[in-house]
Amino acid sequence: MQDKKHSPVWTFMALAILALFIIFVVYPLALILYKSVIDPKSGALTFENFIRFFTRKYYTNTLLNSFKVTTVVTLICAFLGLVMAYIIKQYNIKGSSALNIAIVLSYLSPPFIGAYSWIQLLGRKGLFTKAINSAFHTQFEGIYGFWGIVLVFSLQSFPLVYMYVSGALENLDNSLNEAAESLGANNFQRVSGIILPLVLPTVLASSLLVFMRVFSDFGTPMLIGEGYRTYPVVLYNQFMGEVTNDSNFAAALCVIIMLITLIFFFLQRWIAARHSYSMTALKPMQPRKLRTLPNILCHLFVYLVVLLAMLPQLTVIVTSFLKESTPGIFTNEFSLVNYRTIFSKNPRVIPNTYIFGLCAIFLVIFFGVLIAYLAIRRKSFITETVDTLTMLPYIIPGSVLGICFLYAFAKAPLVLTGTAAIIIIALTVRRMPYTIRSSTAIISQISPSIEEAAISLGSGEVKAFWDVTLPMMMPGVISGAIMSWVTVISELSSSIMLYRASTQTLTVSVYTEVIRDCYGNAAAYSTVLTVTSVLSMLLFFKLTGKRSMSV
Amino acid sequence: MGVSIEIDNVTKAYQNNIVIEGLSATINPGEFFTLLGPSGCGKTTLLRMIIGFNSIEAGEIRVDGKRVNDIPTNKRNMGMVFQNYAVFPHMNVRDNVSYGLKNRHMGKNERNQKADEMLRLVKIDQYANRMPAQLSGGQQQRVALARAIVIEPDVLLMDEPLSNLDAKLRVEMRNVIKRIQREIGITTVYVTHDQEEALAISDRIAVMYNGVIQQIGTPKYIYQRPANEFVSGFIGLSNFIDASYKDGVIDFGSFYREPLKLSEEAGSEVRVAIRPEEFVIHKNGEPGIPATIISSVFLGMTLHYFASLDNGQEVEIVVPSDLSDILPDGQRISLGVVPEKINVFDRKTKNTLIPKGA
Ligand SMILES: Nc1ncnc2c1ncn2[C@@H]1O[C@H](COP(=O)(O)OP(=O)(O)O)[C@@H](O)[C@H]1O
Ligand SMILES: [Mg+2]
């Protein structure tokens, strides 16, 4: 690979990045690992914490609960995502681009907002609950626990499968359909024998992503789970000291969940690498016409699912303009009081969100592009190590990363607790893997000889990168950055661990307001968040001219 | 005008895989020098050693007598034209061409003036403000050429610059390249695997195989007097026929003999290389190698016959077309050769046995 001595600048940069990752990823993780197996009093090696976890029903049950609920959610998401993608890509569905945006949008909003909106609708005092009870004279208590969690996560996470499968379907060449038909396959045989097997690896791989995501999310089960305790909820409570303040046990809980996500990460990679067909369609499949009845049914199904997925967002927006009589009970009176409250209460929340987001995006782009470039064009042991290290945060649940940071940066020499920096770094580290992957893809498309041309014309290596490769990467990087921006401003799980009043962001505010039963304020906060996301996405579509996106 | 390039005993290894070992060649000032060989033989590797994209593991390369091994590429003042053009897609044509001048800190007006001059030379001045995506492949290649020579490099390097173009454009562009090279008299090293292109464009050709230069010479000499069987087979088409040699006479068997003086070391076991146009067809049993016509192809200017010898070997014969009838398939013929044109190789060493100067 290395057939030439390159400028030492690259090695220097790679070393600097390596140092940063050792400080901000390796060290916090190593510390958690260390804490989990060390007796705080004697300092001796002990597996006490792990033994305690696995011998108490209270804890093992939560793990079981998490697996149960996540498995059910994953199956539903795989089904919904596949069916939705198939119908929207293969048939003429009216308004499919709007549907597409709505689906992506419902994915980008933080899951716990879905949880609290569904509580408004189907909770104990929910709108639908009341309607149902008065119509059927029942005593329906609202949707909490297992099915509440399943409902919220399924509607929020199926878009991930949907996006991946849509992409795979777009890459199927129409000649496959034609070949199948010419060989005498009927519609059912064509779909089950040709199309399904070709997209199945994608369904599987994206379902595992759903699994990892749902397994480690704590906001939703926290709000709607009530008695149904899942693992991340226990982890959060353990850490926040509501049960006992045993930080070594909390560390062990972190290690256990990291091992679980690690296994699923490798499973996902293995499937994606082994079973993906590389295809590019010369002539993509054309949407087909349906007979009247199936056509109506398909439209009904698709619109119903999208409506349900969007319902939390819509609820939030509507209730943000309503006045609360008592906490949680909205009147029908239009008012801006919620917005007035949130702007006067903690005026830093909105600026914080935007500033932290922008800083994180800047850092993510700067390092992401550089790391991708080094890993591809300046391959060496150092750059490959950096590349591997940057993948770590991908498999660490956000709340665990938050906890790691809290432990690692509470004492000298590096005290960051309570600062904006610690939140920005956490956001940066969490988003980095995505940006590196997309930048890697972009760089691989650029021929190395373009940079060599610049060098032969008298540019140094760094100048050639700056003059040629970087500008060529920019369009792709910018559109990736918009997606990063949307995900970064809706991040909750690490920020919730790291925030102080002075560093509170929108998502954290929504969460804390919900916990305090101030639903009006929560709705106003999340409306601001939703509007920002929608505008960013419109900008994305305008800039890229694309009609779909990958997260 | 122009500088010389001396490649002195250079070696290149990728990891532990030695691709070129102890290769030497001298390129004269102002010369159009072509590296010709099949894909994977190390042409690109050698070219990239000259410009400095590849390290040199042993030996040295001198330009104008000065060792360049340790000079970074951007200080070597060499222009390069790439196979995929490598035009900067985010700059318009003029900015592409003036990029190298900017690196040489030339003022904007002078820069643009020189760029426009160069665009006129390669005849794309009307596209100066276009973006590369709006140009055809041939036009992009002209931009790449203009960009490489506007910096007045000491050496111009081209790596299969025409291989992405269609056949007609290839011929047109190779004439453009040749004309411009003549006009500015720059020492040029050109890489191609296309022997016809090499013959058409070069002052001298180095034929490479397996990282080794097989022969260096003018196109005419290489075609007519290939140094070994590989060159004979790679450049143009040769029919190889085994024969024996004794005392200045080549014996093809079947009582067909031709007198030909070979070099001192010639043994009795030889292989004769006969180009399709070096055969003479006899229909009436004159002395020659007996053969049967299998098929014929009429190409207007020439007529091609495929024939099989009595041992089953197939040969190709080309004759200028004339008014006489085309020989029917199955016709028995005897094949004579033009003795002063054919080449003879040692069957073991595969090297030529034709004496120098013949
Ligand atoms: N970067 C590289 N790393 C390892 N091997 C290489 C590299 N570039 C070329 N090679 C090997 O060196 C040999 C010569 O390649 P190359 O110079 O590209 O041939 P040509 O240009 O004549 O087709 C080939 O066997 C090729 O596989
Ligand atoms: Mg090559």
Coordinates of C-alpha atoms and ligand atoms in Angstrom, one line a residue, chain A residues 3, chain B residues 14 17 19 38-45, ligand 1:
Chain A
D3 CA 4.7 2.8 -2.1
Chain B
Y14 CA 6.0 -3.1 -3.4
N17 CA 7.2 -8.0 -4.3
V19 CA 8.3 -5.4 -9.8
P38 CA 1.3 -5.7 -21.9
S39 CA -0.8 -4.7 -18.9
G40 CA 1.0 -5.4 -15.6
C41 CA 4.5 -5.3 -16.9
G42 CA 5.5 -2.3 -14.8
K43 CA 5.1 0.7 -17.2
T44 CA 3.1 2.7 -14.8
T45 CA 5.4 1.8 -12.0
Ligands
LIG1 N1 0.5 0.1 -5.4 C1 0.9 -1.2 -5.7 N2 1.0 -2.1 -4.7 C2 1.4 -3.4 -5.0 N3 1.6 -3.9 -6.2 C3 1.5 -3.0 -7.2 C4 1.1 -1.6 -7.0 N4 1.0 -1.0 -8.2 C5 1.4 -2.0 -9.1 N5 1.6 -3.1 -8.6 C6 2.0 -4.4 -9.2 O1 3.2 -4.1 -10.0 C7 3.1 -4.7 -11.3 C8 3.2 -3.7 -12.4 O2 2.1 -2.8 -12.4 P1 2.0 -1.6 -13.3 O3 3.2 -0.8 -13.2 O4 0.7 -0.9 -12.9 O5 1.8 -2.2 -14.7 P2 1.4 -1.6 -16.1 O6 1.2 -0.1 -15.9 O7 2.4 -1.9 -17.0 O8 0.1 -2.2 -16.5 C9 1.7 -5.4 -11.3 O9 2.0 -6.8 -11.1 C10 1.0 -4.8 -10.2 O10 0.1 -5.8 -9.6

